[in-house]
Structure formats: structure tokens, C-alpha cells
Amino acid sequence: MKISVLGCGRWGSFIGWYLVNNGNDVVQWGIEGHHSYDVLKNNKKNEYVDLDERIKLTSDLQFAINHAEVIIISISSQSLRSFMKEVNRFDVSDKIFVLCMKGIEVETGKRLSEVMIESGINPNKVAVWVGPGHIQAFVKGQPNCMVIDSSNKDLVHYLADNFRSNLIRFYYGDDIIGSEIGAAAKNVMGIAAGMLDGGGYTTLKGPLMARGAREVARLIKAMGGNELSAYGLCHLGDYETTLFSDYSNNRKFGESYVKGGKFTKLAEGVSTSQAMKFLGEKYNVDLPITNAVWSILYENKDPMQEFLKVFSRSTRKEF
């Protein structure tokens, strides 16, 4: 399969490495002058993977698009709409797009597949790749399970069957709303977990897992998805990996935030908390943990006081 990976960051560079080792013809695209691209170009590796000699690294977007049957996008989720304006300068009518980011557009509350459709891409040619796994573990040969989802079930089967390997077992997704919302929300919960770690309340991560999944399930259901998706790989499976991982950017961001340190890598959960707060209000869904994270990040509320307020709410039935 001819594949172009648009994005040279942590996850994009891993996907290129994974897919070329899975027998695909891979082009890796990035922007000349951007740190992630320049590191790969100059050093033939980054802190996560070596640039396989079979991968064609380029900063020519037209070349990358023309090469591909399948275009994988791995950039900051908040940049997707503007990036698609660049992509649409070329003929992409016959291309399949796979989104490998976990986020919700802040300004609109739109899922990323909705952003693609609003950018003129046929919904039958859009899929998402979500689920747990950290690059540092994958490159050591430690396997994991992930999900391909789309509104086009034939596309789900085609991609999952072609992408699967002994390193990643793919499941066929059947709820793109739940898969996207669950995957994005997981990063917010990751920040919450890091804040509990940093504040010395690590044992509260058990309730955080259970109650966090419950509030995300309520939101997914209100948006028309299957609430059970919140308990699958897209959210709870990924969430559990994140909450106890030394590799998670979102967990490390939360811990660093509470301790007063600086964390310079991308933590998508920051913007996602804002988008989820918007969705909670739009769909009239109670999201106490999400709202606590938002209040801490955007209103400078005291982290431990906010979380303790959540866990000291009035007694009620669990479900």
C-alpha cells in the first residue's frame, strides 16, 4: 500500500516507522524549518525512532499527496481545519484519509472527522486510528490493541486488516462518535491523573478512572453515540494506559502543573478540556471531572481543592 504520513512529530514519526516495517511504501512529510522535520532530516532519527532508509522524507506536500493511496494525518488537532486548506489545493478526491490525532475543535466542538467532512472530504473516505499505546513501548516490541473507526464499515475492515501486525492488534470500530469523543476525552483524564499524582492523591486515580469513564459515556450517548464505547479501547483502555504511564505527555503535564514546573511538549488535553466543557453545556451533560480540569487550567483554581470538591459531592447512585 502506498501511504503518506503528514506530520513528523512523536506519533507521526512512529506511524511511518511502523507502516514501513509492515511492508508499505511510505512517504513522511513535514515542514522545512520546523523542529520535528529538521531533526529527522539532519539526524535520521528523533528521540523515539530511527528514520528507516526505506521511508522517503519530504517537505513537498504535493509529492506526498500524489504518492499516496492512503493519507495519514498526525498534526496538532487544533490545526486540522487550516491544514486542510493547504491539502485541498491538490486533487484528493480519490484519497483515503486516516486521522491519528485525539482532539475536538475548540471553536466549534466538532469532532475531527466532522472537520474533514466540512473541508470537503467524502465521509466514506475518512477514518480514525485511536486506542492505547506508547511509542517507547512499541519500539521495544511490546504489543498493544488499537481501533480503526469510520462511518464506512468497508473502509474500517480494509484499513484494520492491512495495518494489523504482531505489534498492533486492530479492532473494527462501529461507533465513530464514541471513538472520537472517547479518544479525545482520555487526554483530559490524563491531565487529571497527573494532577492527582503531583498533589499526592494517587489513590484517587481508581475513582477517577471509573467516574471519568462514566461522564464521558453520558456525553457520548447525548451526542448520538454508543455509551459503551467509553468503556472500550478508545477511552477506558487508552485512559488506563495513560493514567499509570511515565510516557504520557498529558499525565506528565498535569503532574508538572501541580508542582509548578514547566512542561514544553504538546498536551492535547488542555484544549480538549475547553472543547468538552463546551459540549457538556451544549448537550446539557454533567462533566464534573472535565469541568474541574478546565477550572484549574483556565480559571487558575487550586487543583487539589477542585478535585476534592468533585470527590466530596453529595451521595448518589453510581449508575
PDB file of C-alpha atoms in Angstrom:
ATOM      1  CA  MET A   1       0.000   0.000   0.000  1.00  0.00           C
ATOM      2  CA  LYS A   2       1.259   3.500  -0.845  1.00  0.00           C
ATOM      3  CA  ILE A   3       0.948   5.658   2.255  1.00  0.00           C
ATOM      4  CA  SER A   4       1.908   9.231   3.071  1.00  0.00           C
ATOM      5  CA  VAL A   5       2.163  10.303   6.695  1.00  0.00           C
ATOM      6  CA  LEU A   6       1.627  14.035   7.065  1.00  0.00           C
ATOM      7  CA  GLY A   7       3.392  15.058  10.244  1.00  0.00           C
ATOM      8  CA  CYS A   8       6.826  14.290  11.687  1.00  0.00           C
ATOM      9  CA  GLY A   9       6.147  14.613  15.387  1.00  0.00           C
ATOM     10  CA  ARG A  10       6.164  11.896  18.002  1.00  0.00           C
ATOM     11  CA  TRP A  11       3.202   9.904  16.758  1.00  0.00           C
ATOM     12  CA  GLY A  12       3.637  10.695  13.060  1.00  0.00           C
ATOM     13  CA  SER A  13       7.238   9.509  13.011  1.00  0.00           C
ATOM     14  CA  PHE A  14       6.247   6.307  14.798  1.00  0.00           C
ATOM     15  CA  ILE A  15       3.449   5.608  12.322  1.00  0.00           C
ATOM     16  CA  GLY A  16       5.884   5.973   9.428  1.00  0.00           C
ATOM     17  CA  TRP A  17       8.287   3.598  11.164  1.00  0.00           C
ATOM     18  CA  TYR A  18       5.504   1.116  11.944  1.00  0.00           C
ATOM     19  CA  LEU A  19       3.936   1.090   8.490  1.00  0.00           C
ATOM     20  CA  VAL A  20       7.171   0.766   6.537  1.00  0.00           C
ATOM     21  CA  ASN A  21       8.090  -2.196   8.740  1.00  0.00           C
ATOM     22  CA  ASN A  22       4.668  -3.606   7.934  1.00  0.00           C
ATOM     23  CA  GLY A  23       5.565  -3.758   4.232  1.00  0.00           C
ATOM     24  CA  ASN A  24       4.122  -0.467   2.987  1.00  0.00           C
ATOM     25  CA  ASP A  25       5.621   2.153   0.656  1.00  0.00           C
ATOM     26  CA  VAL A  26       5.843   5.184   2.952  1.00  0.00           C
ATOM     27  CA  VAL A  27       6.439   8.897   2.395  1.00  0.00           C
ATOM     28  CA  GLN A  28       6.884  11.043   5.523  1.00  0.00           C
ATOM     29  CA  TRP A  29       6.061  14.730   5.130  1.00  0.00           C
ATOM     30  CA  GLY A  30       6.933  17.672   7.312  1.00  0.00           C
ATOM     31  CA  ILE A  31       7.531  21.406   7.079  1.00  0.00           C
ATOM     32  CA  GLU A  32      11.047  22.588   6.294  1.00  0.00           C
ATOM     33  CA  GLY A  33      12.274  24.687   9.198  1.00  0.00           C
ATOM     34  CA  HIS A  34      10.005  23.028  11.774  1.00  0.00           C
ATOM     35  CA  HIS A  35      11.870  21.272  14.563  1.00  0.00           C
ATOM     36  CA  SER A  36      10.342  17.812  14.093  1.00  0.00           C
ATOM     37  CA  TYR A  37      11.114  17.723  10.365  1.00  0.00           C
ATOM     38  CA  ASP A  38      14.607  19.184  10.677  1.00  0.00           C
ATOM     39  CA  VAL A  39      15.569  16.673  13.384  1.00  0.00           C
ATOM     40  CA  LEU A  40      14.593  13.746  11.164  1.00  0.00           C
ATOM     41  CA  LYS A  41      16.250  15.268   8.120  1.00  0.00           C
ATOM     42  CA  ASN A  42      19.525  16.157   9.820  1.00  0.00           C
ATOM     43  CA  ASN A  43      19.905  13.284  12.287  1.00  0.00           C
ATOM     44  CA  LYS A  44      17.984  10.490  10.504  1.00  0.00           C
ATOM     45  CA  LYS A  45      16.254   9.857  13.817  1.00  0.00           C
ATOM     46  CA  ASN A  46      14.469  11.577  16.689  1.00  0.00           C
ATOM     47  CA  GLU A  47      14.153  10.704  20.367  1.00  0.00           C
ATOM     48  CA  TYR A  48      11.630   7.966  19.553  1.00  0.00           C
ATOM     49  CA  VAL A  49      12.520   6.199  16.280  1.00  0.00           C
ATOM     50  CA  ASP A  50      15.190   5.935  13.620  1.00  0.00           C
ATOM     51  CA  LEU A  51      14.240   7.185  10.155  1.00  0.00           C
ATOM     52  CA  ASP A  52      14.070   3.938   8.209  1.00  0.00           C
ATOM     53  CA  GLU A  53      16.053   4.198   4.964  1.00  0.00           C
ATOM     54  CA  ARG A  54      13.004   2.917   3.080  1.00  0.00           C
ATOM     55  CA  ILE A  55      10.971   5.991   4.096  1.00  0.00           C
ATOM     56  CA  LYS A  56      11.051   8.914   1.668  1.00  0.00           C
ATOM     57  CA  LEU A  57      11.244  12.070   3.791  1.00  0.00           C
ATOM     58  CA  THR A  58       9.963  15.206   2.054  1.00  0.00           C
ATOM     59  CA  SER A  59       8.755  18.741   2.659  1.00  0.00           C
ATOM     60  CA  ASP A  60       6.941  18.754  -0.710  1.00  0.00           C
ATOM     61  CA  LEU A  61       3.241  18.422   0.130  1.00  0.00           C
ATOM     62  CA  GLN A  62       2.202  17.842  -3.478  1.00  0.00           C
ATOM     63  CA  PHE A  63       4.669  14.968  -3.813  1.00  0.00           C
ATOM     64  CA  ALA A  64       3.402  13.400  -0.599  1.00  0.00           C
ATOM     65  CA  ILE A  65      -0.237  13.654  -1.671  1.00  0.00           C
ATOM     66  CA  ASN A  66       0.347  12.390  -5.204  1.00  0.00           C
ATOM     67  CA  HIS A  67       2.262   9.381  -3.852  1.00  0.00           C
ATOM     68  CA  ALA A  68      -0.450   8.098  -1.587  1.00  0.00           C
ATOM     69  CA  GLU A  69      -3.449   5.848  -1.772  1.00  0.00           C
ATOM     70  CA  VAL A  70      -3.879   6.436   1.955  1.00  0.00           C
ATOM     71  CA  ILE A  71      -3.017   9.747   3.625  1.00  0.00           C
ATOM     72  CA  ILE A  72      -2.442   9.626   7.375  1.00  0.00           C
ATOM     73  CA  ILE A  73      -2.610  12.949   9.216  1.00  0.00           C
ATOM     74  CA  SER A  74      -0.785  13.340  12.515  1.00  0.00           C
ATOM     75  CA  ILE A  75      -0.613  17.009  13.488  1.00  0.00           C
ATOM     76  CA  SER A  76      -1.997  19.163  16.292  1.00  0.00           C
ATOM     77  CA  SER A  77      -5.758  18.625  16.286  1.00  0.00           C
ATOM     78  CA  GLN A  78      -6.449  22.367  16.518  1.00  0.00           C
ATOM     79  CA  SER A  79      -4.534  22.931  13.269  1.00  0.00           C
ATOM     80  CA  LEU A  80      -6.521  20.446  11.182  1.00  0.00           C
ATOM     81  CA  ARG A  81      -9.023  22.843   9.587  1.00  0.00           C
ATOM     82  CA  SER A  82      -6.368  25.317   8.426  1.00  0.00           C
ATOM     83  CA  PHE A  83      -4.098  22.469   7.294  1.00  0.00           C
ATOM     84  CA  MET A  84      -6.850  21.014   5.127  1.00  0.00           C
ATOM     85  CA  LYS A  85      -6.955  24.286   3.187  1.00  0.00           C
ATOM     86  CA  GLU A  86      -3.390  23.520   2.137  1.00  0.00           C
ATOM     87  CA  VAL A  87      -4.182  19.885   1.330  1.00  0.00           C
ATOM     88  CA  ASN A  88      -7.193  20.860  -0.767  1.00  0.00           C
ATOM     89  CA  ARG A  89      -5.007  22.839  -3.133  1.00  0.00           C
ATOM     90  CA  PHE A  90      -4.385  19.445  -4.717  1.00  0.00           C
ATOM     91  CA  ASP A  91      -6.722  16.784  -6.083  1.00  0.00           C
ATOM     92  CA  VAL A  92      -7.508  14.448  -3.201  1.00  0.00           C
ATOM     93  CA  SER A  93     -10.848  13.150  -4.459  1.00  0.00           C
ATOM     94  CA  ASP A  94      -9.599   9.555  -4.687  1.00  0.00           C
ATOM     95  CA  LYS A  95      -7.592   9.559  -1.440  1.00  0.00           C
ATOM     96  CA  ILE A  96      -8.394   7.792   1.824  1.00  0.00           C
ATOM     97  CA  PHE A  97      -7.699   9.879   4.941  1.00  0.00           C
ATOM     98  CA  VAL A  98      -6.848   8.438   8.363  1.00  0.00           C
ATOM     99  CA  LEU A  99      -6.726  10.779  11.351  1.00  0.00           C
ATOM    100  CA  CYS A 100      -4.263   9.858  14.082  1.00  0.00           C
ATOM    101  CA  MET A 101      -4.912  12.741  16.457  1.00  0.00           C
ATOM    102  CA  LYS A 102      -7.066  12.798  19.575  1.00  0.00           C
ATOM    103  CA  GLY A 103      -8.890  16.072  19.967  1.00  0.00           C
ATOM    104  CA  ILE A 104     -12.015  18.180  19.463  1.00  0.00           C
ATOM    105  CA  GLU A 105     -12.006  21.524  17.682  1.00  0.00           C
ATOM    106  CA  VAL A 106     -12.226  24.154  20.405  1.00  0.00           C
ATOM    107  CA  GLU A 107     -14.050  26.873  18.457  1.00  0.00           C
ATOM    108  CA  THR A 108     -16.863  24.610  17.246  1.00  0.00           C
ATOM    109  CA  GLY A 109     -16.880  21.462  19.407  1.00  0.00           C
ATOM    110  CA  LYS A 110     -16.643  19.456  16.173  1.00  0.00           C
ATOM    111  CA  ARG A 111     -15.082  16.024  16.036  1.00  0.00           C
ATOM    112  CA  LEU A 112     -12.050  15.845  13.750  1.00  0.00           C
ATOM    113  CA  SER A 113     -13.831  13.659  11.192  1.00  0.00           C
ATOM    114  CA  GLU A 114     -16.524  16.362  11.030  1.00  0.00           C
ATOM    115  CA  VAL A 115     -13.817  18.947  10.336  1.00  0.00           C
ATOM    116  CA  MET A 116     -12.613  16.764   7.455  1.00  0.00           C
ATOM    117  CA  ILE A 117     -16.120  16.474   6.020  1.00  0.00           C
ATOM    118  CA  GLU A 118     -16.667  20.216   6.330  1.00  0.00           C
ATOM    119  CA  SER A 119     -13.369  20.609   4.469  1.00  0.00           C
ATOM    120  CA  GLY A 120     -14.894  18.798   1.505  1.00  0.00           C
ATOM    121  CA  ILE A 121     -13.664  15.241   2.074  1.00  0.00           C
ATOM    122  CA  ASN A 122     -16.082  12.399   1.334  1.00  0.00           C
ATOM    123  CA  PRO A 123     -17.140  10.895   4.704  1.00  0.00           C
ATOM    124  CA  ASN A 124     -16.802   7.416   3.182  1.00  0.00           C
ATOM    125  CA  LYS A 125     -13.079   8.130   2.777  1.00  0.00           C
ATOM    126  CA  VAL A 126     -12.389   9.307   6.340  1.00  0.00           C
ATOM    127  CA  ALA A 127     -11.276   7.044   9.206  1.00  0.00           C
ATOM    128  CA  VAL A 128      -9.739   7.473  12.646  1.00  0.00           C
ATOM    129  CA  TRP A 129      -6.982   5.443  14.296  1.00  0.00           C
ATOM    130  CA  VAL A 130      -7.319   5.519  18.110  1.00  0.00           C
ATOM    131  CA  GLY A 131      -6.566   3.483  21.213  1.00  0.00           C
ATOM    132  CA  PRO A 132      -3.837   2.852  23.778  1.00  0.00           C
ATOM    133  CA  GLY A 133      -0.119   2.506  23.267  1.00  0.00           C
ATOM    134  CA  HIS A 134       3.066   4.486  23.781  1.00  0.00           C
ATOM    135  CA  ILE A 135       5.837   4.698  21.215  1.00  0.00           C
ATOM    136  CA  GLN A 136       8.532   3.961  23.777  1.00  0.00           C
ATOM    137  CA  ALA A 137       6.876   0.598  24.458  1.00  0.00           C
ATOM    138  CA  PHE A 138       6.067  -0.193  20.827  1.00  0.00           C
ATOM    139  CA  VAL A 139       9.654   0.262  19.663  1.00  0.00           C
ATOM    140  CA  LYS A 140      10.748  -2.226  22.345  1.00  0.00           C
ATOM    141  CA  GLY A 141       8.414  -4.782  20.785  1.00  0.00           C
ATOM    142  CA  GLN A 142       5.703  -4.511  23.459  1.00  0.00           C
ATOM    143  CA  PRO A 143       2.343  -5.060  21.679  1.00  0.00           C
ATOM    144  CA  ASN A 144      -0.964  -3.322  22.195  1.00  0.00           C
ATOM    145  CA  CYS A 145      -4.521  -3.140  20.827  1.00  0.00           C
ATOM    146  CA  MET A 146      -5.996  -0.246  18.841  1.00  0.00           C
ATOM    147  CA  VAL A 147      -9.121   0.656  16.867  1.00  0.00           C
ATOM    148  CA  ILE A 148      -9.895   1.823  13.331  1.00  0.00           C
ATOM    149  CA  ASP A 149     -13.275   3.514  13.014  1.00  0.00           C
ATOM    150  CA  SER A 150     -15.244   5.244  10.272  1.00  0.00           C
ATOM    151  CA  SER A 151     -18.810   5.739   9.113  1.00  0.00           C
ATOM    152  CA  ASN A 152     -17.791   3.464   6.212  1.00  0.00           C
ATOM    153  CA  LYS A 153     -17.592  -0.080   7.581  1.00  0.00           C
ATOM    154  CA  ASP A 154     -15.909  -1.431   4.439  1.00  0.00           C
ATOM    155  CA  LEU A 155     -13.139   1.122   4.947  1.00  0.00           C
ATOM    156  CA  VAL A 156     -12.782   0.071   8.601  1.00  0.00           C
ATOM    157  CA  HIS A 157     -12.201  -3.547   7.589  1.00  0.00           C
ATOM    158  CA  TYR A 158      -9.867  -2.602   4.723  1.00  0.00           C
ATOM    159  CA  LEU A 159      -7.599  -0.456   6.900  1.00  0.00           C
ATOM    160  CA  ALA A 160      -7.626  -2.637  10.012  1.00  0.00           C
ATOM    161  CA  ASP A 161      -6.869  -5.774   8.010  1.00  0.00           C
ATOM    162  CA  ASN A 162      -3.988  -4.083   6.174  1.00  0.00           C
ATOM    163  CA  PHE A 163      -2.500  -2.285   9.173  1.00  0.00           C
ATOM    164  CA  ARG A 164      -2.579  -5.168  11.661  1.00  0.00           C
ATOM    165  CA  SER A 165       0.631  -6.893  12.778  1.00  0.00           C
ATOM    166  CA  ASN A 166       2.068  -8.785  15.733  1.00  0.00           C
ATOM    167  CA  LEU A 167       2.796  -5.388  17.304  1.00  0.00           C
ATOM    168  CA  ILE A 168      -0.691  -3.875  16.995  1.00  0.00           C
ATOM    169  CA  ARG A 169      -3.907  -5.866  17.042  1.00  0.00           C
ATOM    170  CA  PHE A 170      -6.640  -3.756  15.486  1.00  0.00           C
ATOM    171  CA  TYR A 171     -10.321  -3.947  16.307  1.00  0.00           C
ATOM    172  CA  TYR A 172     -13.093  -2.889  13.931  1.00  0.00           C
ATOM    173  CA  GLY A 173     -14.768   0.226  15.349  1.00  0.00           C
ATOM    174  CA  ASP A 174     -18.510   0.665  14.909  1.00  0.00           C
ATOM    175  CA  ASP A 175     -19.185   3.984  16.648  1.00  0.00           C
ATOM    176  CA  ILE A 176     -17.158   6.855  15.245  1.00  0.00           C
ATOM    177  CA  ILE A 177     -18.811   9.363  17.596  1.00  0.00           C
ATOM    178  CA  GLY A 178     -17.835   7.331  20.651  1.00  0.00           C
ATOM    179  CA  SER A 179     -14.387   6.543  19.298  1.00  0.00           C
ATOM    180  CA  GLU A 180     -13.519  10.171  18.648  1.00  0.00           C
ATOM    181  CA  ILE A 181     -15.048  11.659  21.797  1.00  0.00           C
ATOM    182  CA  GLY A 182     -13.618   8.876  23.953  1.00  0.00           C
ATOM    183  CA  ALA A 183     -10.146   9.221  22.479  1.00  0.00           C
ATOM    184  CA  ALA A 184     -10.104  12.985  22.930  1.00  0.00           C
ATOM    185  CA  ALA A 185     -11.541  12.888  26.457  1.00  0.00           C
ATOM    186  CA  LYS A 186      -8.881  10.431  27.543  1.00  0.00           C
ATOM    187  CA  ASN A 187      -6.311  13.229  27.374  1.00  0.00           C
ATOM    188  CA  VAL A 188      -8.320  15.372  29.790  1.00  0.00           C
ATOM    189  CA  MET A 189      -8.482  12.481  32.232  1.00  0.00           C
ATOM    190  CA  GLY A 190      -4.746  12.004  31.766  1.00  0.00           C
ATOM    191  CA  ILE A 191      -4.154  15.572  32.920  1.00  0.00           C
ATOM    192  CA  ALA A 192      -6.412  14.956  35.919  1.00  0.00           C
ATOM    193  CA  ALA A 193      -4.425  11.838  36.807  1.00  0.00           C
ATOM    194  CA  GLY A 194      -1.157  13.745  36.637  1.00  0.00           C
ATOM    195  CA  MET A 195      -2.551  16.446  38.877  1.00  0.00           C
ATOM    196  CA  LEU A 196      -3.578  13.831  41.450  1.00  0.00           C
ATOM    197  CA  ASP A 197      -0.086  12.322  41.249  1.00  0.00           C
ATOM    198  CA  GLY A 198       1.536  15.713  41.679  1.00  0.00           C
ATOM    199  CA  GLY A 199      -0.702  16.595  44.594  1.00  0.00           C
ATOM    200  CA  GLY A 200      -0.107  13.336  46.438  1.00  0.00           C
ATOM    201  CA  TYR A 201      -3.580  11.867  45.846  1.00  0.00           C
ATOM    202  CA  THR A 202      -2.576   8.969  43.602  1.00  0.00           C
ATOM    203  CA  THR A 203      -5.065   6.569  45.202  1.00  0.00           C
ATOM    204  CA  LEU A 204      -7.891   8.709  43.817  1.00  0.00           C
ATOM    205  CA  LYS A 205      -6.929   7.585  40.309  1.00  0.00           C
ATOM    206  CA  GLY A 206      -9.114   4.498  40.778  1.00  0.00           C
ATOM    207  CA  PRO A 207     -12.294   6.545  41.281  1.00  0.00           C
ATOM    208  CA  LEU A 208     -11.047   8.916  38.580  1.00  0.00           C
ATOM    209  CA  MET A 209     -10.965   6.035  36.092  1.00  0.00           C
ATOM    210  CA  ALA A 210     -14.429   4.788  36.955  1.00  0.00           C
ATOM    211  CA  ARG A 211     -16.174   8.147  37.244  1.00  0.00           C
ATOM    212  CA  GLY A 212     -14.280   9.701  34.339  1.00  0.00           C
ATOM    213  CA  ALA A 213     -15.450   6.932  32.025  1.00  0.00           C
ATOM    214  CA  ARG A 214     -18.989   7.392  33.318  1.00  0.00           C
ATOM    215  CA  GLU A 215     -19.146  11.094  32.497  1.00  0.00           C
ATOM    216  CA  VAL A 216     -17.659  10.508  29.059  1.00  0.00           C
ATOM    217  CA  ALA A 217     -20.240   7.759  28.463  1.00  0.00           C
ATOM    218  CA  ARG A 218     -23.022  10.232  29.260  1.00  0.00           C
ATOM    219  CA  LEU A 219     -21.623  12.718  26.758  1.00  0.00           C
ATOM    220  CA  ILE A 220     -21.201  10.115  24.016  1.00  0.00           C
ATOM    221  CA  LYS A 221     -24.810   8.984  24.487  1.00  0.00           C
ATOM    222  CA  ALA A 222     -26.122  12.551  24.377  1.00  0.00           C
ATOM    223  CA  MET A 223     -24.241  13.130  21.115  1.00  0.00           C
ATOM    224  CA  GLY A 224     -25.833  10.094  19.488  1.00  0.00           C
ATOM    225  CA  GLY A 225     -23.084   7.542  20.026  1.00  0.00           C
ATOM    226  CA  ASN A 226     -22.971   4.273  21.948  1.00  0.00           C
ATOM    227  CA  GLU A 227     -22.189   4.960  25.607  1.00  0.00           C
ATOM    228  CA  LEU A 228     -20.456   1.566  25.859  1.00  0.00           C
ATOM    229  CA  SER A 229     -17.675   2.996  23.686  1.00  0.00           C
ATOM    230  CA  ALA A 230     -16.439   4.868  26.759  1.00  0.00           C
ATOM    231  CA  TYR A 231     -15.588   1.517  28.351  1.00  0.00           C
ATOM    232  CA  GLY A 232     -13.680   0.201  25.349  1.00  0.00           C
ATOM    233  CA  LEU A 233     -10.225   0.728  23.898  1.00  0.00           C
ATOM    234  CA  CYS A 234     -10.903   4.207  22.545  1.00  0.00           C
ATOM    235  CA  HIS A 235     -11.379   5.666  26.021  1.00  0.00           C
ATOM    236  CA  LEU A 236     -11.067   3.487  29.131  1.00  0.00           C
ATOM    237  CA  GLY A 237      -8.421   1.187  27.625  1.00  0.00           C
ATOM    238  CA  ASP A 238      -6.361   4.158  26.468  1.00  0.00           C
ATOM    239  CA  TYR A 239      -7.148   6.034  29.666  1.00  0.00           C
ATOM    240  CA  GLU A 240      -5.856   3.224  31.909  1.00  0.00           C
ATOM    241  CA  THR A 241      -2.615   3.114  29.930  1.00  0.00           C
ATOM    242  CA  THR A 242      -2.243   6.886  30.285  1.00  0.00           C
ATOM    243  CA  LEU A 243      -3.046   7.147  33.989  1.00  0.00           C
ATOM    244  CA  PHE A 244      -0.151   4.959  35.060  1.00  0.00           C
ATOM    245  CA  SER A 245       2.367   5.732  32.316  1.00  0.00           C
ATOM    246  CA  ASP A 246       5.655   7.554  32.625  1.00  0.00           C
ATOM    247  CA  TYR A 247       5.405   8.216  28.875  1.00  0.00           C
ATOM    248  CA  SER A 248       2.095  10.115  28.719  1.00  0.00           C
ATOM    249  CA  ASN A 249       2.512  13.790  27.856  1.00  0.00           C
ATOM    250  CA  ASN A 250      -0.879  14.634  29.341  1.00  0.00           C
ATOM    251  CA  ARG A 251      -0.227  12.867  32.646  1.00  0.00           C
ATOM    252  CA  LYS A 252       3.226  14.429  32.885  1.00  0.00           C
ATOM    253  CA  PHE A 253       1.781  17.853  32.060  1.00  0.00           C
ATOM    254  CA  GLY A 254      -0.749  17.530  34.886  1.00  0.00           C
ATOM    255  CA  GLU A 255       1.877  16.443  37.387  1.00  0.00           C
ATOM    256  CA  SER A 256       4.246  19.214  36.332  1.00  0.00           C
ATOM    257  CA  TYR A 257       1.445  21.802  36.517  1.00  0.00           C
ATOM    258  CA  VAL A 258       0.622  20.972  40.126  1.00  0.00           C
ATOM    259  CA  LYS A 259       4.287  21.001  41.112  1.00  0.00           C
ATOM    260  CA  GLY A 260       4.826  24.389  39.471  1.00  0.00           C
ATOM    261  CA  GLY A 261       7.163  23.095  36.784  1.00  0.00           C
ATOM    262  CA  LYS A 262       7.215  23.714  33.048  1.00  0.00           C
ATOM    263  CA  PHE A 263       6.260  21.062  30.509  1.00  0.00           C
ATOM    264  CA  THR A 264       7.059  22.049  26.943  1.00  0.00           C
ATOM    265  CA  LYS A 265       5.655  19.138  24.914  1.00  0.00           C
ATOM    266  CA  LEU A 266       2.176  19.068  23.402  1.00  0.00           C
ATOM    267  CA  ALA A 267      -0.596  18.073  25.829  1.00  0.00           C
ATOM    268  CA  GLU A 268      -3.767  17.924  23.722  1.00  0.00           C
ATOM    269  CA  GLY A 269      -5.920  17.560  26.823  1.00  0.00           C
ATOM    270  CA  VAL A 270      -5.526  21.275  27.615  1.00  0.00           C
ATOM    271  CA  SER A 271      -7.504  22.426  24.581  1.00  0.00           C
ATOM    272  CA  THR A 272      -9.749  19.359  24.729  1.00  0.00           C
ATOM    273  CA  SER A 273     -10.946  20.304  28.230  1.00  0.00           C
ATOM    274  CA  GLN A 274     -12.204  23.562  26.778  1.00  0.00           C
ATOM    275  CA  ALA A 275     -13.943  21.797  23.881  1.00  0.00           C
ATOM    276  CA  MET A 276     -15.533  19.215  26.172  1.00  0.00           C
ATOM    277  CA  LYS A 277     -16.806  21.899  28.539  1.00  0.00           C
ATOM    278  CA  PHE A 278     -18.494  23.471  25.517  1.00  0.00           C
ATOM    279  CA  LEU A 279     -20.040  20.130  24.522  1.00  0.00           C
ATOM    280  CA  GLY A 280     -21.199  19.428  28.057  1.00  0.00           C
ATOM    281  CA  GLU A 281     -23.064  22.732  28.101  1.00  0.00           C
ATOM    282  CA  LYS A 282     -24.419  22.240  24.577  1.00  0.00           C
ATOM    283  CA  TYR A 283     -25.811  18.778  25.330  1.00  0.00           C
ATOM    284  CA  ASN A 284     -26.681  19.516  28.989  1.00  0.00           C
ATOM    285  CA  VAL A 285     -24.415  16.744  30.310  1.00  0.00           C
ATOM    286  CA  ASP A 286     -22.783  16.883  33.739  1.00  0.00           C
ATOM    287  CA  LEU A 287     -18.977  16.592  33.346  1.00  0.00           C
ATOM    288  CA  PRO A 288     -17.602  17.251  36.845  1.00  0.00           C
ATOM    289  CA  ILE A 289     -14.058  15.973  36.300  1.00  0.00           C
ATOM    290  CA  THR A 290     -13.703  17.707  32.949  1.00  0.00           C
ATOM    291  CA  ASN A 291     -15.018  20.938  34.430  1.00  0.00           C
ATOM    292  CA  ALA A 292     -12.577  20.675  37.333  1.00  0.00           C
ATOM    293  CA  VAL A 293      -9.646  20.354  34.921  1.00  0.00           C
ATOM    294  CA  TRP A 294     -10.953  23.299  32.899  1.00  0.00           C
ATOM    295  CA  SER A 295     -11.346  25.466  36.015  1.00  0.00           C
ATOM    296  CA  ILE A 296      -7.794  24.682  37.101  1.00  0.00           C
ATOM    297  CA  LEU A 297      -6.288  25.430  33.685  1.00  0.00           C
ATOM    298  CA  TYR A 298      -8.408  28.384  32.594  1.00  0.00           C
ATOM    299  CA  GLU A 299      -9.541  29.983  35.867  1.00  0.00           C
ATOM    300  CA  ASN A 300      -6.400  29.235  37.900  1.00  0.00           C
ATOM    301  CA  LYS A 301      -8.380  27.394  40.570  1.00  0.00           C
ATOM    302  CA  ASP A 302      -6.442  25.409  43.164  1.00  0.00           C
ATOM    303  CA  PRO A 303      -6.041  21.864  41.747  1.00  0.00           C
ATOM    304  CA  MET A 304      -6.483  19.836  44.905  1.00  0.00           C
ATOM    305  CA  GLN A 305      -9.392  21.916  46.149  1.00  0.00           C
ATOM    306  CA  GLU A 306     -11.180  21.436  42.811  1.00  0.00           C
ATOM    307  CA  PHE A 307     -10.675  17.671  42.792  1.00  0.00           C
ATOM    308  CA  LEU A 308     -11.636  17.262  46.418  1.00  0.00           C
ATOM    309  CA  LYS A 309     -14.846  19.168  45.672  1.00  0.00           C
ATOM    310  CA  VAL A 310     -15.617  16.629  42.928  1.00  0.00           C
ATOM    311  CA  PHE A 311     -14.997  13.681  45.233  1.00  0.00           C
ATOM    312  CA  SER A 312     -16.977  15.196  48.096  1.00  0.00           C
ATOM    313  CA  ARG A 313     -20.167  15.784  46.126  1.00  0.00           C
ATOM    314  CA  SER A 314     -23.482  14.623  47.566  1.00  0.00           C
ATOM    315  CA  THR A 315     -24.230  10.896  47.819  1.00  0.00           C
ATOM    316  CA  ARG A 316     -25.993   9.411  44.817  1.00  0.00           C
ATOM    317  CA  LYS A 317     -26.371   6.150  42.897  1.00  0.00           C
ATOM    318  CA  GLU A 318     -23.289   5.145  40.930  1.00  0.00           C
ATOM    319  CA  PHE A 319     -25.222   4.417  37.724  1.00  0.00           C
TER     320      PHE A 319
END
